[in-house]
Amino acid sequence: MISTPIRVGVVGASGYSGLELLRLLAAHPGVELSYVAGNHESSIELTDEFPHLAGLGGLRLEAYRPEVCADRCDAVFVALPSGSSGRVAAELWRMGKVVIDLSGDLRLPADVYERWYQKPAAPADAIEAAVYGLTEWAREALRSANLVANPGCYPTAVLLGLLPAVRAGLCRGGGTIVIDAKSGVSGAGRSAAGHLMFAEMADNFLPYRVGRHQHVPEIERVLGPEAGAIVFTTQLLPTVRGIYASCYVPLAQPIRVEEVYEVYRNRYEGEPFVHVLPPGQVPALKHVRASNRCQIGLAVDDRTQVLMVFSAIDNLQKGAAGQAVQNFNVRFQFPEETALTGCGVHP
Amino acid sequence: MISTPIRVGVVGASGYSGLELLRLLAAHPGVELSYVAGNHESSIELTDEFPHLAGLGGLRLEAYRPEVCADRCDAVFVALPSGSSGRVAAELWRMGKVVIDLSGDLRLPADVYERWYQKPAAPADAIEAAVYGLTEWAREALRSANLVANPGCYPTAVLLGLLPAVRAGLCRGGGTIVIDAKSGVSGAGRSAAGHLMFAEMADNFLPYRVGRHQHVPEIERVLGPEAGAIVFTTQLLPTVRGIYASCYVPLAQPIRVEEVYEVYRNRYEGEPFVHVLPPGQVPALKHVRASNRCQIGLAVDDRTQVLMVFSAIDNLQKGAAGQAVQNFNVRFQFPEETALTGCGVHP
Amino acid sequence: MISTPIRVGVVGASGYSGLELLRLLAAHPGVELSYVAGNHESSIELTDEFPHLAGLGGLRLEAYRPEVCADRCDAVFVALPSGSSGRVAAELWRMGKVVIDLSGDLRLPADVYERWYQKPAAPADAIEAAVYGLTEWAREALRSANLVANPGCYPTAVLLGLLPAVRAGLCRGGGTIVIDAKSGVSGAGRSAAGHLMFAEMADNFLPYRVGRHQHVPEIERVLGPEAGAIVFTTQLLPTVRGIYASCYVPLAQPIRVEEVYEVYRNRYEGEPFVHVLPPGQVPALKHVRASNRCQIGLAVDDRTQVLMVFSAIDNLQKGAAGQAVQNFNVRFQFPEETALTGCGVHP
Amino acid sequence: MISTPIRVGVVGASGYSGLELLRLLAAHPGVELSYVAGNHESSIELTDEFPHLAGLGGLRLEAYRPEVCADRCDAVFVALPSGSSGRVAAELWRMGKVVIDLSGDLRLPADVYERWYQKPAAPADAIEAAVYGLTEWAREALRSANLVANPGCYPTAVLLGLLPAVRAGLCRGGGTIVIDAKSGVSGAGRSAAGHLMFAEMADNFLPYRVGRHQHVPEIERVLGPEAGAIVFTTQLLPTVRGIYASCYVPLAQPIRVEEVYEVYRNRYEGEPFVHVLPPGQVPALKHVRASNRCQIGLAVDDRTQVLMVFSAIDNLQKGAAGQAVQNFNVRFQFPEETALTGCGVHP
């Protein structure tokens, strides 16, 4: 273990996930934010462009230089767009840094990646080495991981919600799991886009990338063959943050919701960030807002023998920056809740 | 046919559906708004309580008196809460009025109603006589109907979306149709409620009445036995208006989305208010806002042979007051678009 | 008067004001929408790009060609960006068309315009000929106007609110009128802009162009010298539509609010679109949403002898497209409410 | 100084300010949350009613009992409604506790209080003893205060914004300061109210309590006689959180904005929570959301010699719970930023 404070860099700091990383890491007692790079040609004062970061005075947003980054950091979070993020992550990892990559570049085999992302895959050795960082299901591997593929926002919500049922053999073989997922608009990033303007998205709701969202293979890969192919729909909510996954699982055999609840409660007992609600309660997106928490609710439709799993997270926290910090904490042996202790910001 | 203008009353005018009826009827060239009753003991000036109705000056909101209503009206819209609406509708219908009831009271057989609504059913003769007013699927019967059970908001969106596929035999027998439905908060009515406050619902999303929403039997009854039991989830969107239904239908056999599109296009050709989008396009809630229109989008998931149907309406228009006026137009032989010609209010 | 239907064109149809013009004109019984041009190179089906206009089927969005426009239209609405709108309006006006220009190009003397807009002014003869179309204060001139400078959204709300007090001599000479104005984001247009994204504007509020908004001279010019210089602040609201102006007027001498109310009520008596609320009531932005109405509220602060005037409109209707249609109705002798009869869309 | 951890109680925990106190205090390393009371008859598990507080497991919400509270606590935050809060605070203060009262009950002389609040005043000795806790302007007195009157949300934003100018003598004698203030709806509390429903407040904006808001005397009292009477308007924003004050100050003599900026910068240099923006920048409500920070922007209107001061805070943090914790930190000699270190939650 490297002696504290760990010198930490964030590459891709001017995207929403990067900004959330800065917010979180600034309050981490074992971290020295020693390097911040964004998509800027020249170095600028961070708070000039992002006044909400007032209090992080002094930090500068630099143009990314691998050597400078490697020189100044022990660990680096890379939150660049898919296609370039994995390459930067691989580069820094080869230079001996502990790297947590928030993009989709290291989460899939190269051929699957190229089919769904329509981009060249990251270097094979990096894909091979990367540990898929769904913390609650990969803690052991993460303790010694030097390269982490941080999960996607949708997969995090869906997998935390479905894995206990799938692993416990509750799903009917051959039954199709339907996942109707919704996301706040910050998931689409900070770049200006006409259809994401306030005047367009306020009071709106609509699906996007129907049948071809790149998180499908990520979810299916982790769920494994017993879950079969899924139907996965992604839809835009008129909220800033949040992922809400409503999952419909055909049951292998009749089961009472209380029994399902026991399966989930046992699996997640002691987990600081996963809260399984008792039958009759459902997650609300707002209850997890701006927190690293996941709320899971359960119901069984007796008439059709379908298990309903509702799973809610904040896309920028448990769905991105928060889980990345959680993985960092596991890797560097900090208490797992360090810098992540907050409750949901409500109201 | 009664000679124009038809003298029209609205009973239950101070709820959101009632207010929308007033907005629409005020612009109807063949209607004289001759009676408006709400939940008020004494008569008040309508625009005193509802300043957005400025322009309907002179109208008063009265306490409901059956004889006065019958005396002043040829036709009456009843938009009272379930449990009382059907009784008032039955009473006026027996007095020879043409009555359009917007509640759920006349849509179901008495025993089914009492099981799902947990309230005493409306008079049996009224339930028997009422024509279920999903206009596009009941036009003939509506032309001579003296008592109309106006459909619920969720059933309207779901049925317009599913009926063409079900009637064309595209659904797999024994396959469970999953309907993940979302509603804007105006669907919950005007009464003050803690969980519907702006501070609670802004940036929020959550399911409610999971597995026991009273629209389940209404949907199943119209879909008929070939569709089987459905899984139906209702969820609150942080929007004021709108119903968005995402429906997942296991297919009887492989079919291309273009073929499904043809089925839908043929069925709805010439319909002024139902717009079937070509494959690749999806409805957006905002495109139908404050209009009587329904947008339908279609997709087929080739990997699982599931047909996805997306259906969007405005809950207060096509889901309530708008469809009620449409049915009124059919009944009184006005052009069907009268007072309903507007496009969606966008942005 | 040209015999109905008037053949009408809209140039600049793909902006928010242009789209609202199409929505309104499509329901105008005396109008034939004969020409629609936007910022497109080639002609496209209008509803392909704007599905909320379903129902206007058949209309095409063309690239602007002056001769084609002049050939097909009797009257033209021009809603292009400032800088080009006035020139197109002048061109069509010289070709003998009745033209209503929604931009700021024809509202100010050339020198004032160039100072505040930082752009070359429109042709002098067009500026000279244009009638400033604040309908309630210019009706006579509008009846014969062939070129109309449709007022800005902020000036409409502010002037309707302040003119009665100013003209009645209620303002203290030398006292500075403070106008704290707020606008929904649709006022900033449809072009993609980072700071207007939903993720940025939701839950936000901020001023912009402090001390240099181009509507300052437009307001001062109409108010006239007795009102003196104003302080005018423009701020972005997290709403889609609406202008809300809170005006603070130092009084010449003590006066009771009831007396001020009488002044306003007398001035606007019989006006279909201006509603002066009795003392104790205040306008709400939502009460005028998607309508052509203006609500005005009044209060007097006894401790400081300041008159407060609150004025609310929909920026795309009374603040743009609605007032343009109102002016069109005045010019072509249609009843002034034609195609504008709706109440505010509430909720 | 009492040895850490300080045993802390929150009375009135089920209101929005109380809930925010719990969120903040739970992360305070020097605090043991030893007592939590709300408006409940019987004791309930806190997270049963407030699932967003998951992570504060084990805490119970009890019915308030003075002796139990005094027995278990060294310091108590009281966040009850005006009228009862001051009495409870006085009671606990007399029992030797350090008490921070978040209501308006201890902020005004009894006669002024009763005139503006229309309620009986709190005990005279408590009003007398209470230190007005606008931290940046009262730090010395707070170090030894046993009873703190925590400022109101509006006064905090307004006073932080105006005091430097007033104290530096920049205001014109006899000139009326106009304060156009806006608040998110959480300022109105958690109780269900029809006009605060999502369907009513979304897309809305309106003033309330025009000319009679109870924060007027609180602001004038602290500003002092040189500022004179103010015009103060409070308006509801369609946001959950936030106070935005736009202040218009007639200047005593011409001054450049850069000079005003120097006055402010000098005054707030070193303050961790007050950020004075350079001329040309303005605060955005969202930049301070869910943080204890205040942003101040400055402009001078050269044409009218009016200074514009824009001040933004989060009403539940710097405007209530955050400032209360800040005052607690000062009183108990914790570093002032303890438990308050976060940046604004953006987006």
Coordinates of C-alpha atoms in Angstrom, one line a residue, chain B:
Chain B
M1 CA -80.4 15.3 -33.7
I2 CA -80.9 18.2 -31.4
S3 CA -80.7 21.6 -33.2
T4 CA -77.5 23.5 -32.4
P5 CA -76.2 24.9 -30.3
I6 CA -76.3 22.0 -27.9
R7 CA -76.8 23.2 -24.4
V8 CA -74.0 21.5 -22.4
G9 CA -73.3 21.0 -18.8
V10 CA -70.1 20.0 -16.9
V11 CA -70.5 18.5 -13.5
G12 CA -67.2 18.2 -11.6
A13 CA -65.7 21.2 -13.3
S14 CA -63.2 22.0 -10.6
G15 CA -61.0 19.0 -11.1
Y16 CA -58.3 18.9 -13.8
S17 CA -60.4 17.0 -16.3
G18 CA -63.3 19.3 -15.7
L19 CA -61.2 22.4 -16.2
E20 CA -59.9 21.0 -19.4
L21 CA -63.5 20.3 -20.5
L22 CA -64.3 24.0 -20.0
R23 CA -61.2 25.1 -21.9
L24 CA -62.2 22.9 -24.9
L25 CA -66.0 23.4 -24.8
A26 CA -65.6 27.2 -24.6
A27 CA -64.1 27.1 -28.1
H28 CA -66.7 24.7 -29.5
P29 CA -68.9 26.6 -32.0
G30 CA -71.8 24.2 -31.6
V31 CA -71.9 24.3 -27.8
E32 CA -73.6 26.6 -25.4
L33 CA -72.0 26.1 -21.9
S34 CA -75.2 26.4 -20.0
Y35 CA -74.4 24.7 -16.7
V36 CA -71.2 24.3 -14.7
A37 CA -71.1 22.6 -11.3
G38 CA -68.3 21.8 -8.9
N39 CA -67.7 20.9 -5.4
H40 CA -68.9 24.2 -4.0
E41 CA -71.7 24.9 -1.6
S42 CA -72.5 28.3 -3.1
S43 CA -72.3 29.7 -6.5
I44 CA -69.0 31.5 -7.3
E45 CA -67.6 33.3 -10.4
L46 CA -65.5 30.7 -12.2
T47 CA -62.7 33.1 -13.1
D48 CA -62.3 34.1 -9.4
E49 CA -61.0 30.7 -8.6
F50 CA -59.5 29.9 -11.9
P51 CA -57.8 33.0 -13.4
H52 CA -56.4 31.0 -16.3
L53 CA -60.0 30.8 -17.6
A54 CA -60.2 34.6 -18.0
G55 CA -62.1 34.9 -21.3
L56 CA -64.9 32.6 -20.1
G57 CA -66.2 35.6 -18.1
G58 CA -69.7 35.3 -16.8
L59 CA -69.7 31.6 -16.1
R60 CA -70.5 30.6 -12.6
L61 CA -69.5 27.5 -10.7
E62 CA -72.7 26.2 -9.0
A63 CA -73.5 23.5 -6.4
Y64 CA -74.8 20.5 -8.3
R65 CA -78.7 20.2 -8.5
P66 CA -79.9 17.4 -10.7
E67 CA -83.2 19.2 -11.7
V68 CA -81.4 22.4 -12.6
C69 CA -78.8 20.6 -14.6
A70 CA -81.4 18.6 -16.5
D71 CA -83.5 21.6 -17.1
R72 CA -80.6 23.6 -18.6
C73 CA -78.8 20.9 -20.6
D74 CA -79.2 18.6 -23.5
A75 CA -75.9 16.9 -22.8
V76 CA -73.8 16.6 -19.7
F77 CA -70.2 15.7 -19.0
V78 CA -69.7 14.2 -15.6
A79 CA -66.2 14.3 -14.2
L80 CA -66.7 13.6 -10.5
P81 CA -64.5 11.2 -8.4
S82 CA -65.1 7.5 -8.8
G83 CA -67.8 6.3 -6.6
S84 CA -70.1 9.3 -7.1
S85 CA -69.6 10.0 -10.7
G86 CA -71.5 7.0 -12.1
R87 CA -74.5 7.6 -9.9
V88 CA -74.8 11.2 -11.0
A89 CA -74.3 10.1 -14.6
A90 CA -77.0 7.4 -14.3
E91 CA -79.4 9.9 -12.7
L92 CA -79.1 12.4 -15.6
W93 CA -79.2 9.7 -18.2
R94 CA -82.5 8.5 -16.7
M95 CA -83.8 12.0 -17.1
G96 CA -83.2 11.8 -20.8
K97 CA -79.9 13.5 -21.1
V98 CA -77.0 12.4 -23.2
V99 CA -74.3 11.8 -20.6
I100 CA -70.6 11.3 -21.0
D101 CA -69.0 10.0 -17.7
L102 CA -65.3 10.4 -17.3
S103 CA -64.9 8.3 -14.2
G104 CA -64.2 4.5 -14.0
D105 CA -67.7 3.8 -12.7
L106 CA -69.4 2.7 -15.8
R107 CA -66.5 0.9 -17.5
L108 CA -66.6 -2.5 -15.7
P109 CA -69.0 -5.2 -14.7
A110 CA -70.2 -4.5 -11.1
D111 CA -68.4 -7.3 -9.5
V112 CA -65.1 -6.5 -11.2
Y113 CA -65.5 -2.9 -10.3
E114 CA -66.1 -3.5 -6.7
R115 CA -63.1 -5.8 -6.4
W116 CA -60.7 -3.3 -8.0
Y117 CA -62.1 0.0 -6.8
Q118 CA -63.2 -1.2 -3.3
K119 CA -66.4 0.9 -3.7
P120 CA -70.1 0.1 -4.4
A121 CA -70.8 -0.2 -8.1
A122 CA -73.0 2.2 -10.0
P123 CA -76.6 1.2 -10.9
A124 CA -76.7 -2.0 -13.1
D125 CA -78.8 -0.6 -15.8
A126 CA -76.4 2.3 -16.4
I127 CA -73.4 0.0 -16.5
E128 CA -75.3 -2.1 -18.9
A129 CA -76.3 0.8 -21.2
A130 CA -73.0 2.6 -21.2
V131 CA -70.9 2.4 -24.4
Y132 CA -67.2 2.2 -23.8
G133 CA -65.9 5.3 -25.6
L134 CA -62.5 4.5 -27.1
T135 CA -63.5 6.5 -30.1
E136 CA -61.4 4.8 -32.8
W137 CA -62.7 1.4 -31.8
A138 CA -66.3 2.2 -31.0
R139 CA -67.4 4.9 -33.4
E140 CA -70.5 3.1 -34.6
A141 CA -72.0 2.4 -31.2
L142 CA -71.1 6.0 -30.1
R143 CA -73.3 7.6 -32.8
S144 CA -76.4 6.6 -31.0
A145 CA -75.1 6.3 -27.4
N146 CA -77.0 8.2 -24.7
L147 CA -74.6 7.1 -22.0
V148 CA -70.8 6.9 -22.6
A149 CA -68.2 5.4 -20.3
N150 CA -65.2 7.5 -21.3
P151 CA -62.0 5.4 -21.1
G152 CA -59.3 5.9 -18.5
C153 CA -56.1 7.7 -19.4
Y154 CA -53.8 4.6 -19.1
P155 CA -56.3 2.3 -21.0
T156 CA -56.6 4.8 -23.8
A157 CA -52.8 4.9 -24.4
V158 CA -52.4 1.2 -24.0
L159 CA -55.3 0.0 -26.0
L160 CA -54.7 2.3 -28.9
G161 CA -51.2 0.9 -28.9
L162 CA -52.0 -2.8 -28.5
L163 CA -55.3 -3.4 -30.2
P164 CA -54.0 -3.5 -33.8
A165 CA -51.4 -6.2 -32.8
V166 CA -53.8 -8.2 -30.7
R167 CA -56.6 -8.1 -33.2
A168 CA -54.2 -9.1 -36.0
G169 CA -53.1 -12.2 -34.0
L170 CA -49.5 -11.1 -33.6
C171 CA -49.3 -12.0 -29.9
R172 CA -48.0 -15.3 -28.7
G173 CA -50.6 -17.3 -26.8
G174 CA -49.5 -17.7 -23.2
G175 CA -46.9 -15.0 -23.5
T176 CA -47.2 -12.3 -20.9
I177 CA -47.5 -8.7 -22.2
V178 CA -45.6 -6.3 -20.0
I179 CA -46.8 -2.8 -19.9
D180 CA -44.5 -0.3 -18.3
A181 CA -46.6 2.9 -18.1
K182 CA -45.8 6.4 -16.9
S183 CA -48.0 9.3 -16.1
G184 CA -47.6 13.0 -15.4
V185 CA -48.7 14.1 -11.9
S186 CA -51.9 15.8 -13.0
G187 CA -53.4 12.3 -13.3
A188 CA -53.5 12.2 -9.6
G189 CA -55.9 15.1 -9.4
R190 CA -56.0 18.6 -7.9
S191 CA -56.3 17.7 -4.2
A192 CA -53.4 18.6 -2.0
A193 CA -51.2 15.6 -1.2
G194 CA -47.8 15.6 0.4
H195 CA -46.1 13.2 -2.0
L196 CA -47.2 15.2 -5.0
M197 CA -45.7 18.6 -3.9
F198 CA -43.3 20.2 -6.2
A199 CA -40.5 19.8 -3.7
E200 CA -41.1 16.0 -3.6
M201 CA -41.9 15.3 -7.3
A202 CA -39.3 17.5 -9.1
D203 CA -36.4 15.4 -10.2
N204 CA -38.2 12.3 -8.9
F205 CA -39.6 9.1 -10.5
L206 CA -41.4 6.2 -8.7
P207 CA -44.0 3.5 -9.2
Y208 CA -47.3 3.4 -7.3
R209 CA -50.1 0.9 -6.8
V210 CA -47.8 -1.8 -8.0
G211 CA -49.9 -4.8 -9.1
R212 CA -53.2 -3.3 -8.1
H213 CA -54.0 -0.4 -10.3
Q214 CA -57.7 -0.3 -11.2
H215 CA -57.0 0.1 -14.9
V216 CA -55.8 -3.5 -15.2
P217 CA -59.2 -5.0 -15.6
E218 CA -60.3 -2.2 -18.0
I219 CA -57.4 -3.0 -20.2
E220 CA -57.7 -6.8 -20.1
R221 CA -61.4 -6.6 -20.7
V222 CA -61.0 -4.7 -24.0
L223 CA -57.9 -6.6 -25.2
G224 CA -59.8 -9.8 -24.8
P225 CA -58.8 -13.4 -24.0
E226 CA -56.2 -13.7 -26.8
A227 CA -54.0 -11.2 -25.0
G228 CA -54.1 -13.1 -21.7
A229 CA -53.2 -11.6 -18.3
I230 CA -51.0 -8.5 -18.5
V231 CA -48.3 -7.1 -16.2
F232 CA -49.1 -3.5 -15.8
T233 CA -46.9 -1.0 -13.9
T234 CA -47.9 2.6 -13.3
Q235 CA -45.2 5.2 -12.5
L236 CA -45.1 8.9 -11.8
L237 CA -43.1 11.1 -14.1
P238 CA -42.0 14.6 -13.1
T239 CA -44.1 16.1 -15.8
V240 CA -47.5 17.8 -15.4
R241 CA -49.3 16.0 -18.3
G242 CA -48.9 12.9 -20.3
I243 CA -49.2 9.1 -20.4
Y244 CA -46.4 7.1 -21.9
A245 CA -46.9 3.4 -22.3
S246 CA -44.0 1.1 -23.2
C247 CA -45.5 -2.2 -24.1
Y248 CA -43.6 -5.5 -24.6
V249 CA -45.5 -8.1 -26.6
P250 CA -44.1 -11.7 -27.1
L251 CA -44.6 -12.4 -30.8
A252 CA -46.4 -15.5 -32.1
Q253 CA -43.9 -15.8 -34.9
P254 CA -41.0 -13.8 -36.4
I255 CA -42.1 -10.7 -38.2
R256 CA -40.4 -7.7 -39.5
V257 CA -41.2 -4.3 -38.0
E258 CA -42.2 -3.0 -41.4
E259 CA -44.9 -5.6 -41.5
V260 CA -46.2 -4.6 -38.1
Y261 CA -46.1 -1.0 -39.3
E262 CA -48.3 -1.8 -42.2
V263 CA -50.8 -3.5 -39.9
Y264 CA -51.0 -0.3 -37.7
R265 CA -51.0 2.1 -40.6
N266 CA -53.9 0.3 -42.3
R267 CA -55.9 0.2 -39.1
Y268 CA -55.4 3.9 -38.3
E269 CA -55.5 5.3 -41.8
G270 CA -57.6 8.4 -41.9
E271 CA -57.9 8.7 -38.1
P272 CA -57.4 12.4 -37.3
F273 CA -55.9 11.8 -33.9
V274 CA -53.8 8.7 -34.1
H275 CA -50.4 9.0 -35.7
V276 CA -48.4 5.8 -36.3
L277 CA -44.7 6.7 -36.7
P278 CA -42.5 4.9 -39.3
P279 CA -40.0 2.4 -37.9
G280 CA -37.0 4.1 -36.4
Q281 CA -39.1 6.9 -34.9
V282 CA -40.4 7.0 -31.4
P283 CA -43.1 9.1 -29.8
A284 CA -42.1 11.9 -27.4
L285 CA -44.5 12.9 -24.7
K286 CA -44.1 16.6 -25.5
H287 CA -45.2 16.1 -29.1
V288 CA -48.8 15.4 -27.9
R289 CA -48.9 17.8 -25.0
A290 CA -52.2 19.7 -24.6
S291 CA -53.5 18.0 -27.8
N292 CA -56.0 15.2 -28.4
R293 CA -53.4 13.3 -30.4
C294 CA -51.9 9.8 -29.8
Q295 CA -48.5 8.9 -31.2
I296 CA -47.5 5.3 -31.7
G297 CA -44.0 3.9 -32.3
L298 CA -43.0 0.4 -33.1
A299 CA -39.9 -1.8 -32.9
V300 CA -39.2 -5.5 -33.0
D301 CA -36.4 -7.0 -30.9
D302 CA -35.0 -9.6 -33.2
R303 CA -33.0 -11.4 -30.5
T304 CA -36.0 -12.2 -28.4
Q305 CA -39.0 -11.8 -30.8
V306 CA -40.6 -9.2 -28.7
L307 CA -42.7 -6.4 -30.2
M308 CA -42.2 -3.1 -28.6
V309 CA -45.1 -0.6 -28.8
F310 CA -44.6 3.0 -27.5
S311 CA -47.8 5.0 -27.1
A312 CA -48.0 8.6 -25.9
I313 CA -51.1 10.8 -25.2
D314 CA -52.0 13.8 -23.1
N315 CA -53.8 12.4 -20.0
L316 CA -56.2 15.3 -19.8
Q317 CA -57.0 15.4 -23.5
K318 CA -57.1 12.1 -25.3
G319 CA -56.9 10.5 -21.9
A320 CA -60.0 12.3 -20.5
A321 CA -61.6 15.6 -21.6
G322 CA -60.4 15.6 -25.2
Q323 CA -61.7 12.1 -26.0
A324 CA -64.9 13.1 -24.2
V325 CA -65.4 16.0 -26.5
Q326 CA -64.5 13.7 -29.5
N327 CA -67.2 11.3 -28.4
F328 CA -69.6 14.2 -28.0
N329 CA -68.8 15.2 -31.5
V330 CA -69.4 11.7 -32.8
R331 CA -72.7 11.5 -31.0
F332 CA -74.0 14.9 -32.1
Q333 CA -72.6 14.6 -35.7
F334 CA -70.2 17.4 -35.5
P335 CA -67.0 17.0 -37.5
E336 CA -64.9 14.9 -35.1
E337 CA -62.1 17.5 -34.8
T338 CA -64.3 20.3 -33.7
A339 CA -62.7 22.2 -30.8
L340 CA -59.9 19.6 -30.9
T341 CA -57.9 20.8 -33.9
G342 CA -54.8 22.0 -32.1
C343 CA -51.3 20.5 -32.5
G344 CA -49.3 19.6 -29.4
V345 CA -48.0 22.6 -27.4
H346 CA -44.3 22.5 -28.1
P347 CA -42.1 23.7 -26.7

